[in-house]
C-alpha cells in the first residue's frame, strides 16, 4: 500500500482501498433462521439521523418514533448484500415484536458505529421531543 513520505495514506490509496462493510449473522429463534445485518455507509448514517428529525412549531426536534425500524431497514441484507427492506417497509417493521427488532437494531448500531452516546448527543443538540409529530420524511436513497 503506497503511503506518503510522512507515513500517511494518500488520497488515491484512501479511495482505492477495498474496505468491506462489517456484517454479522443474527439468529432469530422466532423465525428459525438467521438474518444478515450490515454496517451502514457514512451517507446512510447521515440519512438515518436526518430521518429522526421532525419539524414542529418552526423548530427541529429529535424523534425516536420508528428509529429502530428505520435502522433495521437500512442494515438488513440478503446473502448478496442487497437490502431486504426499503422505506415502504418501516411501518411493518415497527409492528414486529420489539424483542426481534431490538436484537437487529443493537447489531446494526454496533456495526455502524452508532453508540448510545451518539443518540443522546443528537437529542441534546436538537432538543428532546418524542411526540408523534410528522417526520421530515425518510430521505433514504436506494443503494448506490
mmCIF file of N, CA and C in Angstrom:
data_model
loop_
_atom_site.group_PDB
_atom_site.id
_atom_site.type_symbol
_atom_site.label_atom_id
_atom_site.label_comp_id
_atom_site.label_asym_id
_atom_site.label_seq_id
_atom_site.Cartn_x
_atom_site.Cartn_y
_atom_site.Cartn_z
ATOM 1 N N UNK A 1 0.851 -1.177 0.000
ATOM 2 C CA UNK A 1 0.000 0.000 0.000
ATOM 3 C C UNK A 1 0.894 1.237 0.000
ATOM 4 N N UNK A 2 0.722 2.106 -0.972
ATOM 5 C CA UNK A 2 1.550 3.297 -1.100
ATOM 6 C C UNK A 2 1.159 4.346 -0.064
ATOM 7 N N UNK A 3 2.164 4.886 0.578
ATOM 8 C CA UNK A 3 1.948 5.936 1.578
ATOM 9 C C UNK A 3 2.797 7.139 1.209
ATOM 10 N N UNK A 4 2.421 8.287 1.736
ATOM 11 C CA UNK A 4 3.237 9.467 1.511
ATOM 12 C C UNK A 4 4.505 9.346 2.342
ATOM 13 N N UNK A 5 5.451 10.254 2.152
ATOM 14 C CA UNK A 5 6.722 10.192 2.871
ATOM 15 C C UNK A 5 6.532 10.292 4.369
ATOM 16 N N UNK A 6 5.499 10.973 4.809
ATOM 17 C CA UNK A 6 5.276 11.137 6.246
ATOM 18 C C UNK A 6 4.607 9.909 6.862
ATOM 19 N N UNK A 7 4.335 8.884 6.059
ATOM 20 C CA UNK A 7 3.715 7.673 6.575
ATOM 21 C C UNK A 7 2.202 7.700 6.589
ATOM 22 N N UNK A 8 1.621 8.719 5.988
ATOM 23 C CA UNK A 8 0.168 8.815 5.942
ATOM 24 C C UNK A 8 -0.357 8.260 4.627
ATOM 25 N N UNK A 9 -1.548 7.736 4.655
ATOM 26 C CA UNK A 9 -2.191 7.216 3.454
ATOM 27 C C UNK A 9 -2.523 8.390 2.532
ATOM 28 N N UNK A 10 -2.288 8.210 1.257
ATOM 29 C CA UNK A 10 -2.606 9.256 0.285
ATOM 30 C C UNK A 10 -4.084 9.195 -0.082
ATOM 31 N N UNK A 11 -4.547 10.225 -0.718
ATOM 32 C CA UNK A 11 -5.931 10.293 -1.181
ATOM 33 C C UNK A 11 -6.243 9.144 -2.131
ATOM 34 N N UNK A 12 -5.344 8.885 -3.073
ATOM 35 C CA UNK A 12 -5.564 7.798 -4.030
ATOM 36 C C UNK A 12 -5.665 6.455 -3.327
ATOM 37 N N UNK A 13 -4.800 6.219 -2.375
ATOM 38 C CA UNK A 13 -4.829 4.961 -1.627
ATOM 39 C C UNK A 13 -6.114 4.879 -0.812
ATOM 40 N N UNK A 14 -6.497 5.982 -0.194
ATOM 41 C CA UNK A 14 -7.708 6.014 0.630
ATOM 42 C C UNK A 14 -8.931 5.597 -0.181
ATOM 43 N N UNK A 15 -9.101 6.224 -1.362
ATOM 44 C CA UNK A 15 -10.287 5.957 -2.173
ATOM 45 C C UNK A 15 -10.219 4.637 -2.943
ATOM 46 N N UNK A 16 -9.041 4.070 -3.099
ATOM 47 C CA UNK A 16 -8.944 2.797 -3.813
ATOM 48 C C UNK A 16 -8.965 1.590 -2.869
ATOM 49 N N UNK A 17 -8.950 1.842 -1.571
ATOM 50 C CA UNK A 17 -8.963 0.744 -0.603
ATOM 51 C C UNK A 17 -10.261 -0.048 -0.717
ATOM 52 N N UNK A 18 -10.154 -1.329 -0.683
ATOM 53 C CA UNK A 18 -11.323 -2.217 -0.767
ATOM 54 C C UNK A 18 -11.737 -2.607 0.652
ATOM 55 N N UNK A 19 -12.373 -1.683 1.336
ATOM 56 C CA UNK A 19 -12.797 -1.910 2.710
ATOM 57 C C UNK A 19 -14.220 -2.451 2.696
ATOM 58 N N UNK A 20 -14.394 -3.633 3.223
ATOM 59 C CA UNK A 20 -15.712 -4.250 3.287
ATOM 60 C C UNK A 20 -16.493 -3.710 4.478
ATOM 61 N N UNK A 21 -17.774 -3.476 4.269
ATOM 62 C CA UNK A 21 -18.618 -3.096 5.397
ATOM 63 C C UNK A 21 -18.772 -4.316 6.297
ATOM 64 N N UNK A 22 -18.737 -4.096 7.603
ATOM 65 C CA UNK A 22 -18.863 -5.242 8.510
ATOM 66 C C UNK A 22 -20.261 -5.842 8.439
ATOM 67 N N UNK A 23 -20.326 -7.156 8.570
ATOM 68 C CA UNK A 23 -21.606 -7.849 8.607
ATOM 69 C C UNK A 23 -21.601 -8.825 9.776
ATOM 70 N N UNK A 24 -22.787 -9.182 10.187
ATOM 71 C CA UNK A 24 -22.930 -10.163 11.254
ATOM 72 C C UNK A 24 -24.227 -10.939 11.042
ATOM 73 N N UNK A 25 -24.132 -12.239 11.217
ATOM 74 C CA UNK A 25 -25.317 -13.101 11.166
ATOM 75 C C UNK A 25 -25.983 -13.057 12.528
ATOM 76 N N UNK A 26 -27.290 -12.845 12.514
ATOM 77 C CA UNK A 26 -28.060 -12.789 13.759
ATOM 78 C C UNK A 26 -29.110 -13.881 13.703
ATOM 79 N N UNK A 27 -29.097 -14.752 14.687
ATOM 80 C CA UNK A 27 -30.088 -15.828 14.727
ATOM 81 C C UNK A 27 -31.371 -15.294 15.361
ATOM 82 N N UNK A 28 -32.474 -15.477 14.660
ATOM 83 C CA UNK A 28 -33.783 -15.073 15.166
ATOM 84 C C UNK A 28 -34.555 -16.361 15.445
ATOM 85 N N UNK A 29 -34.573 -16.758 16.707
ATOM 86 C CA UNK A 29 -35.192 -18.025 17.104
ATOM 87 C C UNK A 29 -36.657 -18.089 16.696
ATOM 88 N N UNK A 30 -37.356 -16.955 16.814
ATOM 89 C CA UNK A 30 -38.782 -16.918 16.480
ATOM 90 C C UNK A 30 -39.034 -17.228 15.008
ATOM 91 N N UNK A 31 -38.030 -17.037 14.171
ATOM 92 C CA UNK A 31 -38.164 -17.273 12.734
ATOM 93 C C UNK A 31 -37.402 -18.512 12.294
ATOM 94 N N UNK A 32 -36.756 -19.166 13.241
ATOM 95 C CA UNK A 32 -35.995 -20.386 12.971
ATOM 96 C C UNK A 32 -34.943 -20.177 11.887
ATOM 97 N N UNK A 33 -34.276 -19.042 11.934
ATOM 98 C CA UNK A 33 -33.254 -18.780 10.922
ATOM 99 C C UNK A 33 -32.398 -17.581 11.261
ATOM 100 N N UNK A 34 -31.493 -17.286 10.346
ATOM 101 C CA UNK A 34 -30.551 -16.186 10.526
ATOM 102 C C UNK A 34 -30.892 -15.026 9.603
ATOM 103 N N UNK A 35 -30.494 -13.853 10.036
ATOM 104 C CA UNK A 35 -30.631 -12.629 9.253
ATOM 105 C C UNK A 35 -29.258 -11.979 9.225
ATOM 106 N N UNK A 36 -28.882 -11.418 8.078
ATOM 107 C CA UNK A 36 -27.588 -10.753 7.950
ATOM 108 C C UNK A 36 -27.782 -9.254 8.176
ATOM 109 N N UNK A 37 -26.993 -8.707 9.083
ATOM 110 C CA UNK A 37 -27.009 -7.276 9.365
ATOM 111 C C UNK A 37 -25.678 -6.714 8.875
ATOM 112 N N UNK A 38 -25.744 -5.583 8.183
ATOM 113 C CA UNK A 38 -24.559 -4.949 7.601
ATOM 114 C C UNK A 38 -24.425 -3.522 8.125
ATOM 115 N N UNK A 39 -23.209 -3.096 8.376
ATOM 116 C CA UNK A 39 -22.962 -1.719 8.796
ATOM 117 C C UNK A 39 -23.300 -0.747 7.679
ATOM 118 N N UNK A 40 -23.702 0.454 8.043
ATOM 119 C CA UNK A 40 -24.086 1.462 7.058
ATOM 120 C C UNK A 40 -22.875 2.212 6.514
ATOM 121 N N UNK A 41 -23.064 2.838 5.360
ATOM 122 C CA UNK A 41 -22.077 3.786 4.845
ATOM 123 C C UNK A 41 -22.255 5.105 5.603
ATOM 124 N N UNK A 42 -21.327 6.015 5.440
ATOM 125 C CA UNK A 42 -21.440 7.330 6.081
ATOM 126 C C UNK A 42 -22.700 8.055 5.597
ATOM 127 N N UNK A 43 -22.991 7.954 4.302
ATOM 128 C CA UNK A 43 -24.177 8.614 3.747
ATOM 129 C C UNK A 43 -25.456 8.020 4.338
ATOM 130 N N UNK A 44 -25.520 6.701 4.433
ATOM 131 C CA UNK A 44 -26.696 6.060 5.010
ATOM 132 C C UNK A 44 -26.881 6.480 6.468
ATOM 133 N N UNK A 45 -25.779 6.595 7.198
ATOM 134 C CA UNK A 45 -25.890 7.017 8.600
ATOM 135 C C UNK A 45 -26.412 8.445 8.689
ATOM 136 N N UNK A 46 -25.910 9.323 7.843
ATOM 137 C CA UNK A 46 -26.416 10.703 7.829
ATOM 138 C C UNK A 46 -27.907 10.727 7.494
ATOM 139 N N UNK A 47 -28.307 9.930 6.523
ATOM 140 C CA UNK A 47 -29.717 9.868 6.143
ATOM 141 C C UNK A 47 -30.562 9.309 7.285
ATOM 142 N N UNK A 48 -30.038 8.306 7.959
ATOM 143 C CA UNK A 48 -30.751 7.730 9.100
ATOM 144 C C UNK A 48 -30.962 8.782 10.182
ATOM 145 N N UNK A 49 -29.890 9.489 10.546
ATOM 146 C CA UNK A 49 -30.003 10.504 11.582
ATOM 147 C C UNK A 49 -30.955 11.620 11.170
ATOM 148 N N UNK A 50 -30.907 12.017 9.891
ATOM 149 C CA UNK A 50 -31.824 13.041 9.385
ATOM 150 C C UNK A 50 -33.270 12.570 9.465
ATOM 151 N N UNK A 51 -33.492 11.273 9.243
ATOM 152 C CA UNK A 51 -34.854 10.749 9.279
ATOM 153 C C UNK A 51 -35.453 10.768 10.683
ATOM 154 N N UNK A 52 -34.616 10.971 11.690
ATOM 155 C CA UNK A 52 -35.092 11.034 13.083
ATOM 156 C C UNK A 52 -35.336 12.469 13.538
ATOM 157 N N UNK A 53 -35.275 13.409 12.597
ATOM 158 C CA UNK A 53 -35.516 14.812 12.913
ATOM 159 C C UNK A 53 -36.912 15.181 12.424
ATOM 160 N N UNK A 54 -37.666 15.871 13.266
ATOM 161 C CA UNK A 54 -39.000 16.322 12.890
ATOM 162 C C UNK A 54 -39.073 17.840 13.001
ATOM 163 N N UNK A 55 -39.934 18.416 12.186
ATOM 164 C CA UNK A 55 -40.181 19.854 12.217
ATOM 165 C C UNK A 55 -41.463 20.077 13.008
ATOM 166 N N UNK A 56 -41.383 20.890 14.050
ATOM 167 C CA UNK A 56 -42.564 21.161 14.862
ATOM 168 C C UNK A 56 -42.474 22.585 15.398
ATOM 169 N N UNK A 57 -43.525 23.345 15.156
ATOM 170 C CA UNK A 57 -43.579 24.734 15.618
ATOM 171 C C UNK A 57 -42.338 25.521 15.193
ATOM 172 N N UNK A 58 -41.891 25.294 13.965
ATOM 173 C CA UNK A 58 -40.745 26.027 13.448
ATOM 174 C C UNK A 58 -39.411 25.590 14.023
ATOM 175 N N UNK A 59 -39.404 24.532 14.798
ATOM 176 C CA UNK A 59 -38.165 24.031 15.409
ATOM 177 C C UNK A 59 -37.909 22.608 14.953
ATOM 178 N N UNK A 60 -36.644 22.251 14.934
ATOM 179 C CA UNK A 60 -36.262 20.871 14.651
ATOM 180 C C UNK A 60 -36.142 20.136 15.974
ATOM 181 N N UNK A 61 -36.747 18.968 16.024
ATOM 182 C CA UNK A 61 -36.718 18.154 17.231
ATOM 183 C C UNK A 61 -36.302 16.729 16.889
ATOM 184 N N UNK A 62 -35.769 16.062 17.876
ATOM 185 C CA UNK A 62 -35.355 14.672 17.732
ATOM 186 C C UNK A 62 -36.521 13.775 18.083
ATOM 187 N N UNK A 63 -36.831 12.822 17.216
ATOM 188 C CA UNK A 63 -37.975 11.953 17.422
ATOM 189 C C UNK A 63 -37.552 10.508 17.176
ATOM 190 N N UNK A 64 -37.710 9.660 18.175
ATOM 191 C CA UNK A 64 -37.296 8.269 18.068
ATOM 192 C C UNK A 64 -38.379 7.341 17.532
ATOM 193 N N UNK A 65 -39.538 7.872 17.191
ATOM 194 C CA UNK A 65 -40.597 7.014 16.660
ATOM 195 C C UNK A 65 -40.096 6.357 15.364
ATOM 196 N N UNK A 66 -40.180 5.042 15.324
ATOM 197 C CA UNK A 66 -39.722 4.218 14.201
ATOM 198 C C UNK A 66 -38.204 4.209 14.011
ATOM 199 N N UNK A 67 -37.442 4.752 14.950
ATOM 200 C CA UNK A 67 -35.984 4.817 14.787
ATOM 201 C C UNK A 67 -35.373 3.426 14.650
ATOM 202 N N UNK A 68 -35.842 2.471 15.443
ATOM 203 C CA UNK A 68 -35.299 1.112 15.350
ATOM 204 C C UNK A 68 -35.649 0.475 14.000
ATOM 205 N N UNK A 69 -36.888 0.627 13.581
ATOM 206 C CA UNK A 69 -37.314 0.049 12.309
ATOM 207 C C UNK A 69 -36.536 0.671 11.143
ATOM 208 N N UNK A 70 -36.283 1.964 11.193
ATOM 209 C CA UNK A 70 -35.532 2.630 10.124
ATOM 210 C C UNK A 70 -34.114 2.083 10.035
ATOM 211 N N UNK A 71 -33.467 1.896 11.189
ATOM 212 C CA UNK A 71 -32.098 1.383 11.175
ATOM 213 C C UNK A 71 -32.074 -0.067 10.692
ATOM 214 N N UNK A 72 -33.037 -0.861 11.110
ATOM 215 C CA UNK A 72 -33.127 -2.244 10.640
ATOM 216 C C UNK A 72 -33.346 -2.260 9.127
ATOM 217 N N UNK A 73 -34.207 -1.399 8.630
ATOM 218 C CA UNK A 73 -34.476 -1.323 7.197
ATOM 219 C C UNK A 73 -33.196 -1.034 6.414
ATOM 220 N N UNK A 74 -32.365 -0.152 6.924
ATOM 221 C CA UNK A 74 -31.133 0.220 6.238
ATOM 222 C C UNK A 74 -30.037 -0.839 6.349
ATOM 223 N N UNK A 75 -30.127 -1.708 7.339
ATOM 224 C CA UNK A 75 -28.998 -2.576 7.678
ATOM 225 C C UNK A 75 -29.176 -4.059 7.379
ATOM 226 N N UNK A 76 -30.389 -4.522 7.227
ATOM 227 C CA UNK A 76 -30.602 -5.949 6.977
ATOM 228 C C UNK A 76 -30.465 -6.211 5.474
ATOM 229 N N UNK A 77 -29.624 -7.190 5.143
ATOM 230 C CA UNK A 77 -29.349 -7.506 3.741
ATOM 231 C C UNK A 77 -29.506 -9.006 3.490
ATOM 232 N N UNK A 78 -29.597 -9.361 2.212
ATOM 233 C CA UNK A 78 -29.629 -10.780 1.864
ATOM 234 C C UNK A 78 -28.198 -11.281 1.710
ATOM 235 N N UNK A 79 -28.037 -12.520 1.278
ATOM 236 C CA UNK A 79 -26.700 -13.106 1.188
ATOM 237 C C UNK A 79 -25.843 -12.494 0.083
ATOM 238 N N UNK A 80 -26.434 -11.647 -0.766
ATOM 239 C CA UNK A 80 -25.670 -10.946 -1.804
ATOM 240 C C UNK A 80 -25.359 -9.502 -1.402
ATOM 241 N N UNK A 81 -25.833 -9.084 -0.216
ATOM 242 C CA UNK A 81 -25.579 -7.722 0.258
ATOM 243 C C UNK A 81 -26.623 -6.720 -0.182
ATOM 244 N N UNK A 82 -27.731 -7.179 -0.742
ATOM 245 C CA UNK A 82 -28.813 -6.300 -1.179
ATOM 246 C C UNK A 82 -29.793 -6.111 -0.022
ATOM 247 N N UNK A 83 -30.205 -4.882 0.189
ATOM 248 C CA UNK A 83 -31.171 -4.620 1.265
ATOM 249 C C UNK A 83 -32.401 -5.493 1.133
ATOM 250 N N UNK A 84 -32.811 -6.046 2.260
ATOM 251 C CA UNK A 84 -34.008 -6.879 2.298
ATOM 252 C C UNK A 84 -35.270 -6.015 2.339
ATOM 253 N N UNK A 85 -35.163 -4.837 2.967
ATOM 254 C CA UNK A 85 -36.315 -3.953 3.151
ATOM 255 C C UNK A 85 -36.034 -2.603 2.512
ATOM 256 N N UNK A 86 -37.124 -1.843 2.272
ATOM 257 C CA UNK A 86 -36.977 -0.460 1.820
ATOM 258 C C UNK A 86 -37.862 0.432 2.684
ATOM 259 N N UNK A 87 -37.872 1.718 2.386
ATOM 260 C CA UNK A 87 -38.594 2.690 3.222
ATOM 261 C C UNK A 87 -40.074 2.342 3.371
ATOM 262 N N UNK A 88 -40.652 1.688 2.373
ATOM 263 C CA UNK A 88 -42.073 1.340 2.472
ATOM 264 C C UNK A 88 -42.338 0.243 3.506
ATOM 265 N N UNK A 89 -41.288 -0.415 3.990
ATOM 266 C CA UNK A 89 -41.434 -1.487 4.982
ATOM 267 C C UNK A 89 -41.314 -1.015 6.430
ATOM 268 N N UNK A 90 -40.965 0.244 6.656
ATOM 269 C CA UNK A 90 -40.725 0.737 8.011
ATOM 270 C C UNK A 90 -41.938 0.536 8.913
ATOM 271 N N UNK A 91 -43.115 0.843 8.427
ATOM 272 C CA UNK A 91 -44.319 0.691 9.242
ATOM 273 C C UNK A 91 -44.521 -0.766 9.654
ATOM 274 N N UNK A 92 -44.345 -1.683 8.725
ATOM 275 C CA UNK A 92 -44.495 -3.106 9.035
ATOM 276 C C UNK A 92 -43.417 -3.582 10.001
ATOM 277 N N UNK A 93 -42.186 -3.101 9.817
ATOM 278 C CA UNK A 93 -41.108 -3.462 10.741
ATOM 279 C C UNK A 93 -41.427 -2.974 12.149
ATOM 280 N N UNK A 94 -42.034 -1.796 12.247
ATOM 281 C CA UNK A 94 -42.393 -1.235 13.556
ATOM 282 C C UNK A 94 -43.449 -2.064 14.273
ATOM 283 N N UNK A 95 -44.197 -2.852 13.528
ATOM 284 C CA UNK A 95 -45.243 -3.687 14.122
ATOM 285 C C UNK A 95 -44.722 -5.058 14.574
ATOM 286 N N UNK A 96 -43.469 -5.351 14.254
ATOM 287 C CA UNK A 96 -42.873 -6.628 14.671
ATOM 288 C C UNK A 96 -42.594 -6.590 16.175
ATOM 289 N N UNK A 97 -42.449 -7.752 16.801
ATOM 290 C CA UNK A 97 -42.132 -7.775 18.227
ATOM 291 C C UNK A 97 -40.850 -6.980 18.527
ATOM 292 N N UNK A 98 -40.910 -6.176 19.567
ATOM 293 C CA UNK A 98 -39.774 -5.332 19.939
ATOM 294 C C UNK A 98 -38.517 -6.162 20.187
ATOM 295 N N UNK A 99 -38.679 -7.359 20.724
ATOM 296 C CA UNK A 99 -37.509 -8.191 21.024
ATOM 297 C C UNK A 99 -36.738 -8.550 19.755
ATOM 298 N N UNK A 100 -37.435 -8.800 18.662
ATOM 299 C CA UNK A 100 -36.786 -9.144 17.398
ATOM 300 C C UNK A 100 -36.118 -7.908 16.798
ATOM 301 N N UNK A 101 -36.860 -6.818 16.705
ATOM 302 C CA UNK A 101 -36.320 -5.589 16.108
ATOM 303 C C UNK A 101 -35.171 -5.040 16.945
ATOM 304 N N UNK A 102 -35.297 -5.101 18.256
ATOM 305 C CA UNK A 102 -34.234 -4.586 19.120
ATOM 306 C C UNK A 102 -32.952 -5.393 18.962
ATOM 307 N N UNK A 103 -33.077 -6.687 18.783
ATOM 308 C CA UNK A 103 -31.897 -7.537 18.578
ATOM 309 C C UNK A 103 -31.160 -7.113 17.304
ATOM 310 N N UNK A 104 -31.906 -6.898 16.221
ATOM 311 C CA UNK A 104 -31.311 -6.466 14.957
ATOM 312 C C UNK A 104 -30.782 -5.044 15.051
ATOM 313 N N UNK A 105 -31.532 -4.166 15.720
ATOM 314 C CA UNK A 105 -31.132 -2.773 15.902
ATOM 315 C C UNK A 105 -29.802 -2.682 16.635
ATOM 316 N N UNK A 106 -29.659 -3.464 17.700
ATOM 317 C CA UNK A 106 -28.435 -3.428 18.509
ATOM 318 C C UNK A 106 -27.218 -3.821 17.680
ATOM 319 N N UNK A 107 -27.355 -4.850 16.859
ATOM 320 C CA UNK A 107 -26.245 -5.276 15.995
ATOM 321 C C UNK A 107 -25.968 -4.216 14.933
ATOM 322 N N UNK A 108 -27.022 -3.680 14.303
ATOM 323 C CA UNK A 108 -26.852 -2.644 13.281
ATOM 324 C C UNK A 108 -26.183 -1.406 13.864
ATOM 325 N N UNK A 109 -26.574 -1.039 15.069
ATOM 326 C CA UNK A 109 -25.988 0.109 15.759
ATOM 327 C C UNK A 109 -24.492 -0.125 15.955
ATOM 328 N N UNK A 110 -24.130 -1.300 16.435
ATOM 329 C CA UNK A 110 -22.719 -1.633 16.684
ATOM 330 C C UNK A 110 -21.926 -1.616 15.384
ATOM 331 N N UNK A 111 -22.433 -2.273 14.340
ATOM 332 C CA UNK A 111 -21.713 -2.366 13.064
ATOM 333 C C UNK A 111 -21.583 -1.024 12.366
ATOM 334 N N UNK A 112 -22.490 -0.097 12.657
ATOM 335 C CA UNK A 112 -22.470 1.227 12.018
ATOM 336 C C UNK A 112 -21.776 2.279 12.874
ATOM 337 N N UNK A 113 -21.272 1.879 14.015
ATOM 338 C CA UNK A 113 -20.538 2.813 14.869
ATOM 339 C C UNK A 113 -21.427 3.821 15.560
ATOM 340 N N UNK A 114 -22.679 3.471 15.790
ATOM 341 C CA UNK A 114 -23.604 4.372 16.475
ATOM 342 C C UNK A 114 -23.676 3.951 17.939
ATOM 343 N N UNK A 115 -23.159 4.801 18.793
ATOM 344 C CA UNK A 115 -23.196 4.487 20.218
ATOM 345 C C UNK A 115 -24.437 5.112 20.858
ATOM 346 N N UNK A 116 -24.768 4.644 22.049
ATOM 347 C CA UNK A 116 -25.873 5.261 22.785
ATOM 348 C C UNK A 116 -25.567 6.730 23.051
ATOM 349 N N UNK A 117 -24.289 7.042 23.229
ATOM 350 C CA UNK A 117 -23.876 8.432 23.459
ATOM 351 C C UNK A 117 -24.146 9.296 22.227
ATOM 352 N N UNK A 118 -23.968 8.726 21.026
ATOM 353 C CA UNK A 118 -24.266 9.467 19.792
ATOM 354 C C UNK A 118 -25.735 9.854 19.746
ATOM 355 N N UNK A 119 -26.609 8.914 20.099
ATOM 356 C CA UNK A 119 -28.050 9.172 20.091
ATOM 357 C C UNK A 119 -28.383 10.245 21.121
ATOM 358 N N UNK A 120 -27.797 10.142 22.311
ATOM 359 C CA UNK A 120 -28.043 11.138 23.349
ATOM 360 C C UNK A 120 -27.556 12.515 22.919
ATOM 361 N N UNK A 121 -26.382 12.573 22.279
ATOM 362 C CA UNK A 121 -25.813 13.840 21.829
ATOM 363 C C UNK A 121 -26.698 14.501 20.779
ATOM 364 N N UNK A 122 -27.196 13.723 19.826
ATOM 365 C CA UNK A 122 -28.090 14.259 18.809
ATOM 366 C C UNK A 122 -29.343 14.819 19.463
ATOM 367 N N UNK A 123 -29.849 14.114 20.454
ATOM 368 C CA UNK A 123 -31.026 14.589 21.188
ATOM 369 C C UNK A 123 -30.755 15.896 21.903
ATOM 370 N N UNK A 124 -29.569 16.060 22.489
ATOM 371 C CA UNK A 124 -29.215 17.305 23.187
ATOM 372 C C UNK A 124 -29.097 18.463 22.208
ATOM 373 N N UNK A 125 -28.506 18.190 21.049
ATOM 374 C CA UNK A 125 -28.322 19.243 20.049
ATOM 375 C C UNK A 125 -29.664 19.772 19.564
ATOM 376 N N UNK A 126 -30.598 18.858 19.314
ATOM 377 C CA UNK A 126 -31.878 19.247 18.728
ATOM 378 C C UNK A 126 -32.957 19.536 19.756
ATOM 379 N N UNK A 127 -32.802 19.035 20.969
ATOM 380 C CA UNK A 127 -33.846 19.171 21.978
ATOM 381 C C UNK A 127 -34.736 17.960 21.945
ATOM 382 N N UNK A 128 -34.833 17.252 23.043
ATOM 383 C CA UNK A 128 -35.619 16.026 23.095
ATOM 384 C C UNK A 128 -37.092 16.294 22.814
ATOM 385 N N UNK A 129 -37.690 15.458 21.985
ATOM 386 C CA UNK A 129 -39.116 15.511 21.719
ATOM 387 C C UNK A 129 -39.529 14.166 21.167
ATOM 388 N N UNK A 130 -40.285 13.430 21.913
ATOM 389 C CA UNK A 130 -40.715 12.110 21.481
ATOM 390 C C UNK A 130 -42.186 12.132 21.062
ATOM 391 N N UNK A 131 -42.686 13.289 20.682
ATOM 392 C CA UNK A 131 -44.095 13.394 20.292
ATOM 393 C C UNK A 131 -44.344 12.678 18.978
ATOM 394 N N UNK A 132 -45.586 12.576 18.629
ATOM 395 C CA UNK A 132 -45.965 11.902 17.392
ATOM 396 C C UNK A 132 -46.126 12.917 16.255
ATOM 397 N N UNK A 133 -45.186 13.861 16.148
ATOM 398 C CA UNK A 133 -45.267 14.852 15.079
ATOM 399 C C UNK A 133 -44.818 14.231 13.767
ATOM 400 N N UNK A 134 -45.122 14.898 12.676
ATOM 401 C CA UNK A 134 -44.826 14.351 11.363
ATOM 402 C C UNK A 134 -43.336 14.417 11.061
ATOM 403 N N UNK A 135 -42.734 13.292 10.689
ATOM 404 C CA UNK A 135 -41.322 13.300 10.346
ATOM 405 C C UNK A 135 -41.071 14.044 9.041
ATOM 406 N N UNK A 136 -39.871 14.552 8.901
ATOM 407 C CA UNK A 136 -39.488 15.227 7.669
ATOM 408 C C UNK A 136 -39.486 14.257 6.500
ATOM 409 N N UNK A 137 -39.596 13.008 6.776
ATOM 410 C CA UNK A 137 -39.566 12.008 5.728
ATOM 411 C C UNK A 137 -38.354 11.120 5.883
ATOM 412 N N UNK A 138 -38.280 10.146 5.084
ATOM 413 C CA UNK A 138 -37.181 9.202 5.130
ATOM 414 C C UNK A 138 -36.378 9.378 3.856
ATOM 415 N N UNK A 139 -35.379 10.268 3.871
ATOM 416 C CA UNK A 139 -34.645 10.583 2.652
ATOM 417 C C UNK A 139 -33.609 9.516 2.354
ATOM 418 N N UNK A 140 -34.062 8.304 2.248
ATOM 419 C CA UNK A 140 -33.139 7.201 2.118
ATOM 420 C C UNK A 140 -33.062 6.741 0.673
ATOM 421 N N UNK A 141 -31.936 7.067 0.062
ATOM 422 C CA UNK A 141 -31.721 6.695 -1.326
ATOM 423 C C UNK A 141 -31.701 5.185 -1.464
ATOM 424 N N UNK A 142 -31.958 4.761 -2.668
ATOM 425 C CA UNK A 142 -31.750 3.342 -2.952
ATOM 426 C C UNK A 142 -30.248 3.108 -2.976
ATOM 427 N N UNK A 143 -29.857 1.877 -2.939
ATOM 428 C CA UNK A 143 -28.435 1.547 -2.895
ATOM 429 C C UNK A 143 -27.732 2.093 -4.119
ATOM 430 N N UNK A 144 -26.517 2.554 -3.861
ATOM 431 C CA UNK A 144 -25.722 3.108 -4.970
ATOM 432 C C UNK A 144 -24.563 2.206 -5.278
#
